[in-house]
Amino acid sequence: MESNIENAHKGDALKVPNHLAVTMDGNGRWAISHGKLRSHGHKAGTDALRRLVEYSIKYDIKYLTVFSFSSENWSRPKEEVNFILRLMRNYVASDLEKLDDNNVNIKIIGERAGLDKQIIKLIEKAENTTSGNSGLQLIIAFNYGGRGEIARATRNIAKKILDGKLSISDIDENTISDELYLSDVPDPDVVLRTSGEYRFSNFLLWQSAYSELIFIDDYWPDFNEEIFINILKEYAGRERRFGGVEAK
Ligand code: FPP
């Protein structure tokens, strides 16, 4: 059944990205603007993520990558870090069954060394439970940083050279892509950042070389279907040339 929002956009040109990547920013400011604690913002941000997953399934997005916790986020006050970690644990624990029922395939990218054992267990459970699913691939970037990812790839490549499995002259862009977490996933078509901040903040640095960047002013917890459709509209109006010239 079509929603009122879909009806309101009937006739609009929409284009669904194959891979959408999102920096879910503005939870803290949303909370402050509502006179609440920052933790409220993260809680509301989790509900907004649930909505994003729902729209991604509905509109048939194949890959959805969300930035849930960066390798730099550990520098936040301990209570806030613990709160976000607890939220993520609860999200996986409470939503895993439903995500699995919806054929969602979950993958978590980021540095696992040094993480709490319980978190690693939950990550593995989420991935193993859903590994056979062929629907939306939900990629959660956790303890992730783009520079760290490239440094990790470089270490792997150096090791292959030392082991005699690769020669320096054979290194090309694919050699590097193959060592990244998302080697089997196409690059994001659209990278969205909410809350009026115009930065990459170390998210998918290599993979977003040719992505369409969309920045919106709304805080992440306000994310809704209207905003989602507006992104599909914005994307439909972008012309991707990958460094070439306009097609005549
Ligand atoms: C950015 O807002 C948001 C985060 C650092 C955390 C994102 C976490 C969630 C959406 C909830 C849990 C995630 C999952 C996967 C269930 P901010 O705190 O930087 O906001 P501010 O810039 O307004 O301070």
Short mmCIF file of C-alpha atoms and ligand atoms in Angstrom, two decimals:
data_model
loop_
_atom_site.label_atom_id
_atom_site.label_comp_id
_atom_site.label_asym_id
_atom_site.label_seq_id
_atom_site.Cartn_x
_atom_site.Cartn_y
_atom_site.Cartn_z
CA MET A 1 0.00 0.00 0.00
CA GLU A 2 1.27 3.46 -0.85
CA SER A 3 1.86 5.90 1.98
CA ASN A 4 0.62 9.49 1.88
CA ILE A 5 4.22 10.55 1.51
CA GLU A 6 4.66 8.35 -1.56
CA ASN A 7 1.46 9.78 -3.01
CA ALA A 8 2.67 13.31 -2.41
CA HIS A 9 5.79 12.53 -4.44
CA LYS A 10 4.01 10.78 -7.31
CA GLY A 11 5.52 11.87 -10.60
CA ASP A 12 8.78 13.05 -9.01
CA ALA A 13 11.93 11.56 -10.48
CA LEU A 14 13.47 9.35 -7.81
CA LYS A 15 16.62 7.30 -8.07
CA VAL A 16 17.46 4.62 -5.55
CA PRO A 17 21.18 4.30 -4.82
CA ASN A 18 22.56 0.78 -4.89
CA HIS A 19 24.71 1.66 -1.88
CA LEU A 20 23.79 4.43 0.56
CA ALA A 21 26.21 5.42 3.30
CA VAL A 22 25.11 7.61 6.19
CA THR A 23 26.85 9.60 8.90
CA MET A 24 24.09 9.83 11.49
CA ASP A 25 25.07 13.15 13.01
CA GLY A 26 23.33 15.54 15.37
CA ASN A 27 21.98 13.29 18.13
CA GLY A 28 23.51 15.46 20.84
CA ARG A 29 22.31 18.76 19.39
CA TRP A 30 18.83 17.33 18.81
CA ALA A 31 18.64 16.40 22.49
CA ILE A 32 19.89 19.79 23.69
CA SER A 33 17.44 21.57 21.39
CA HIS A 34 14.64 19.60 23.09
CA GLY A 35 15.99 20.38 26.56
CA LYS A 36 17.05 16.78 27.09
CA LEU A 37 20.24 14.91 27.91
CA ARG A 38 22.52 13.87 25.04
CA SER A 39 21.72 10.24 25.81
CA HIS A 40 18.11 10.91 24.75
CA GLY A 41 19.45 11.97 21.38
CA HIS A 42 21.31 8.71 20.91
CA LYS A 43 18.19 6.77 21.87
CA ALA A 44 16.10 8.74 19.37
CA GLY A 45 18.94 8.23 16.87
CA THR A 46 18.55 4.49 17.21
CA ASP A 47 14.85 4.78 16.35
CA ALA A 48 15.82 6.89 13.33
CA LEU A 49 18.18 4.10 12.27
CA ARG A 50 15.29 1.63 12.55
CA ARG A 51 13.29 3.88 10.21
CA LEU A 52 16.18 4.16 7.76
CA VAL A 53 16.48 0.37 7.62
CA GLU A 54 12.72 0.11 7.03
CA TYR A 55 12.83 2.62 4.12
CA SER A 56 15.93 0.98 2.68
CA ILE A 57 14.09 -2.34 2.51
CA LYS A 58 10.93 -0.73 1.17
CA TYR A 59 12.75 1.14 -1.61
CA ASP A 60 15.06 -1.75 -2.39
CA ILE A 61 18.45 -0.33 -1.49
CA LYS A 62 20.97 -3.15 -1.72
CA TYR A 63 23.70 -1.87 0.62
CA LEU A 64 23.31 0.48 3.58
CA THR A 65 26.37 1.53 5.56
CA VAL A 66 25.92 3.53 8.75
CA PHE A 67 28.59 5.20 10.86
CA SER A 68 27.65 4.16 14.38
CA PHE A 69 30.87 4.72 16.31
CA SER A 70 34.15 6.09 15.04
CA SER A 71 37.59 5.17 16.29
CA GLU A 72 37.73 8.79 17.54
CA ASN A 73 34.48 8.56 19.54
CA TRP A 74 36.29 6.89 22.47
CA SER A 75 37.46 10.37 23.47
CA ARG A 76 33.90 11.32 24.54
CA PRO A 77 33.02 11.27 28.24
CA LYS A 78 33.05 7.71 29.56
CA GLU A 79 29.34 7.76 30.46
CA GLU A 80 28.36 8.78 26.93
CA VAL A 81 30.59 6.12 25.35
CA ASN A 82 29.10 3.49 27.65
CA PHE A 83 25.59 4.65 26.84
CA ILE A 84 26.17 4.43 23.07
CA LEU A 85 27.77 0.99 23.44
CA ARG A 86 24.82 -0.19 25.51
CA LEU A 87 22.38 1.16 22.91
CA MET A 88 24.19 -0.67 20.14
CA ARG A 89 24.25 -3.89 22.12
CA ASN A 90 20.52 -3.53 22.84
CA TYR A 91 19.81 -2.72 19.21
CA VAL A 92 21.49 -5.88 17.97
CA ALA A 93 20.00 -7.98 20.76
CA SER A 94 16.44 -6.71 20.37
CA ASP A 95 16.26 -6.24 16.60
CA LEU A 96 18.31 -9.18 15.34
CA GLU A 97 15.36 -11.53 15.00
CA LYS A 98 13.27 -8.98 13.11
CA LEU A 99 16.18 -8.05 10.85
CA ASP A 100 16.78 -11.72 10.16
CA ASP A 101 13.08 -12.24 9.39
CA ASN A 102 13.35 -9.36 6.93
CA ASN A 103 16.20 -11.12 5.12
CA VAL A 104 18.73 -8.44 6.23
CA ASN A 105 22.37 -9.43 6.07
CA ILE A 106 24.42 -7.72 8.79
CA LYS A 107 28.10 -6.95 8.55
CA ILE A 108 30.14 -4.96 11.04
CA ILE A 109 33.28 -3.16 9.88
CA GLY A 110 35.99 -1.58 12.00
CA GLU A 111 38.82 -2.56 14.31
CA ARG A 112 37.89 -5.50 16.54
CA ALA A 113 41.18 -5.87 18.39
CA GLY A 114 40.83 -4.53 21.91
CA LEU A 115 37.02 -4.55 21.95
CA ASP A 116 35.09 -5.92 24.88
CA LYS A 117 34.59 -9.69 24.48
CA GLN A 118 30.82 -9.38 24.92
CA ILE A 119 30.63 -6.90 22.05
CA ILE A 120 32.71 -9.15 19.80
CA LYS A 121 30.41 -12.07 20.62
CA LEU A 122 27.35 -10.04 19.71
CA ILE A 123 28.94 -8.83 16.46
CA GLU A 124 29.73 -12.41 15.51
CA LYS A 125 26.25 -13.56 16.46
CA ALA A 126 24.64 -10.84 14.31
CA GLU A 127 26.87 -11.70 11.35
CA ASN A 128 26.53 -15.46 11.66
CA THR A 129 22.76 -15.42 12.17
CA THR A 130 22.18 -13.33 9.05
CA SER A 131 25.04 -14.48 6.80
CA GLY A 132 22.73 -16.52 4.54
CA ASN A 133 20.31 -13.63 3.96
CA SER A 134 20.08 -12.13 0.49
CA GLY A 135 18.14 -8.92 1.17
CA LEU A 136 19.45 -5.57 2.35
CA GLN A 137 23.08 -5.70 3.44
CA LEU A 138 23.29 -3.57 6.57
CA ILE A 139 26.88 -2.57 7.23
CA ILE A 140 27.51 -1.05 10.64
CA ALA A 141 30.78 0.85 10.95
CA PHE A 142 31.82 0.40 14.55
CA ASN A 143 35.19 1.46 15.98
CA TYR A 144 35.83 2.46 12.40
CA GLY A 145 38.11 5.10 10.88
CA GLY A 146 38.93 5.46 7.19
CA ARG A 147 42.61 6.26 7.70
CA GLY A 148 42.98 3.33 10.08
CA GLU A 149 41.35 1.10 7.46
CA ILE A 150 43.85 2.22 4.80
CA ALA A 151 46.76 1.74 7.23
CA ARG A 152 45.49 -1.78 7.95
CA ALA A 153 45.29 -2.53 4.22
CA THR A 154 48.85 -1.25 3.83
CA ARG A 155 50.09 -3.59 6.57
CA ASN A 156 48.36 -6.54 4.87
CA ILE A 157 49.93 -5.63 1.53
CA ALA A 158 53.40 -5.22 3.11
CA LYS A 159 53.03 -8.66 4.65
CA LYS A 160 52.14 -10.19 1.29
CA ILE A 161 55.26 -8.62 -0.21
CA LEU A 162 57.45 -9.92 2.64
CA ASP A 163 55.91 -13.36 2.20
CA GLY A 164 56.76 -13.25 -1.51
CA LYS A 165 53.08 -13.37 -2.51
CA LEU A 166 53.05 -9.97 -4.19
CA SER A 167 55.58 -7.79 -5.98
CA ILE A 168 55.70 -4.03 -5.48
CA SER A 169 55.25 -3.31 -9.19
CA ASP A 170 51.95 -5.21 -9.16
CA ILE A 171 50.34 -2.89 -6.61
CA ASP A 172 47.45 -1.01 -8.14
CA GLU A 173 44.16 0.44 -6.89
CA ASN A 174 42.54 -3.00 -6.82
CA THR A 175 45.33 -4.32 -4.59
CA ILE A 176 44.31 -1.71 -2.01
CA SER A 177 40.52 -2.10 -2.50
CA ASP A 178 40.89 -5.85 -2.02
CA GLU A 179 42.34 -5.30 1.47
CA LEU A 180 39.57 -2.98 2.68
CA TYR A 181 36.68 -4.16 4.83
CA LEU A 182 34.19 -3.67 1.99
CA SER A 183 36.20 -5.36 -0.75
CA ASP A 184 33.13 -7.31 -1.86
CA VAL A 185 30.75 -4.34 -1.76
CA PRO A 186 30.39 -1.72 -4.51
CA ASP A 187 31.44 1.81 -3.52
CA PRO A 188 28.70 4.02 -2.07
CA ASP A 189 26.69 5.91 -4.68
CA VAL A 190 25.53 8.41 -2.10
CA VAL A 191 27.13 9.52 1.15
CA LEU A 192 24.67 11.38 3.35
CA ARG A 193 25.51 13.44 6.40
CA THR A 194 22.88 15.02 8.57
CA SER A 195 22.99 18.00 10.95
CA GLY A 196 24.53 20.64 8.69
CA GLU A 197 28.14 19.51 9.09
CA TYR A 198 30.17 19.42 5.88
CA ARG A 199 32.92 16.95 6.66
CA PHE A 200 33.90 13.36 5.93
CA SER A 201 35.14 12.80 9.50
CA ASN A 202 37.17 9.79 8.43
CA PHE A 203 34.22 7.85 6.96
CA LEU A 204 34.83 5.59 3.93
CA LEU A 205 37.65 7.82 2.66
CA TRP A 206 38.81 5.49 -0.10
CA GLN A 207 35.37 4.20 -1.11
CA SER A 208 33.71 7.61 -1.48
CA ALA A 209 36.09 8.92 -4.15
CA TYR A 210 33.22 9.23 -6.67
CA SER A 211 30.21 9.21 -4.37
CA GLU A 212 27.55 11.88 -4.56
CA LEU A 213 27.71 13.83 -1.31
CA ILE A 214 24.47 14.99 0.21
CA PHE A 215 24.43 17.19 3.29
CA ILE A 216 21.19 18.09 5.01
CA ASP A 217 20.49 20.34 7.98
CA ASP A 218 18.13 18.00 9.85
CA TYR A 219 19.46 16.36 12.99
CA TRP A 220 19.66 12.58 12.71
CA PRO A 221 16.79 11.76 15.16
CA ASP A 222 14.41 13.76 12.92
CA PHE A 223 15.10 11.50 9.93
CA ASN A 224 11.84 10.41 8.29
CA GLU A 225 10.42 9.10 5.02
CA GLU A 226 9.95 12.59 3.58
CA ILE A 227 13.67 13.29 4.07
CA PHE A 228 14.53 9.87 2.65
CA ILE A 229 12.50 10.52 -0.51
CA ASN A 230 14.07 13.96 -0.88
CA ILE A 231 17.46 12.25 -0.94
CA LEU A 232 16.29 9.95 -3.74
CA LYS A 233 15.08 13.06 -5.56
CA GLU A 234 18.36 14.89 -5.05
CA TYR A 235 20.28 11.83 -6.27
CA ALA A 236 18.07 11.61 -9.38
CA GLY A 237 19.13 15.16 -10.24
CA ARG A 238 22.84 14.47 -9.93
CA GLU A 239 24.80 13.45 -12.97
CA ARG A 240 27.65 11.08 -12.25
CA ARG A 241 30.55 11.39 -14.67
CA PHE A 242 33.34 9.52 -12.80
CA GLY A 243 35.87 12.01 -14.17
CA GLY A 244 34.56 11.75 -17.74
CA VAL A 245 32.45 14.21 -19.71
CA GLU A 246 28.71 14.68 -19.90
CA ALA A 247 26.98 12.07 -22.09
CA LYS A 248 25.44 13.69 -25.20
C1 FPP B 1 26.44 11.45 16.15
O1 FPP B 1 25.75 12.39 16.94
C2 FPP B 1 26.09 10.12 16.54
C3 FPP B 1 26.92 9.19 17.14
C4 FPP B 1 28.32 9.45 17.50
C5 FPP B 1 26.44 7.88 17.50
C6 FPP B 1 25.51 7.26 16.51
C7 FPP B 1 24.71 6.28 17.25
C8 FPP B 1 23.42 5.98 17.01
C9 FPP B 1 22.58 6.53 15.93
C10 FPP B 1 22.71 5.07 17.92
C11 FPP B 1 23.19 3.69 18.06
C12 FPP B 1 23.70 3.01 16.85
C13 FPP B 1 23.33 1.79 16.46
C14 FPP B 1 24.06 1.07 15.37
C15 FPP B 1 22.20 1.11 17.09
P1 FPP B 1 26.58 13.32 17.91
O2 FPP B 1 26.57 12.75 19.27
O3 FPP B 1 27.94 13.54 17.33
O4 FPP B 1 25.72 14.63 17.85
P2 FPP B 1 26.26 16.12 18.00
O5 FPP B 1 27.18 16.36 16.85
O6 FPP B 1 25.00 16.92 17.91
O7 FPP B 1 26.92 16.21 19.33
#
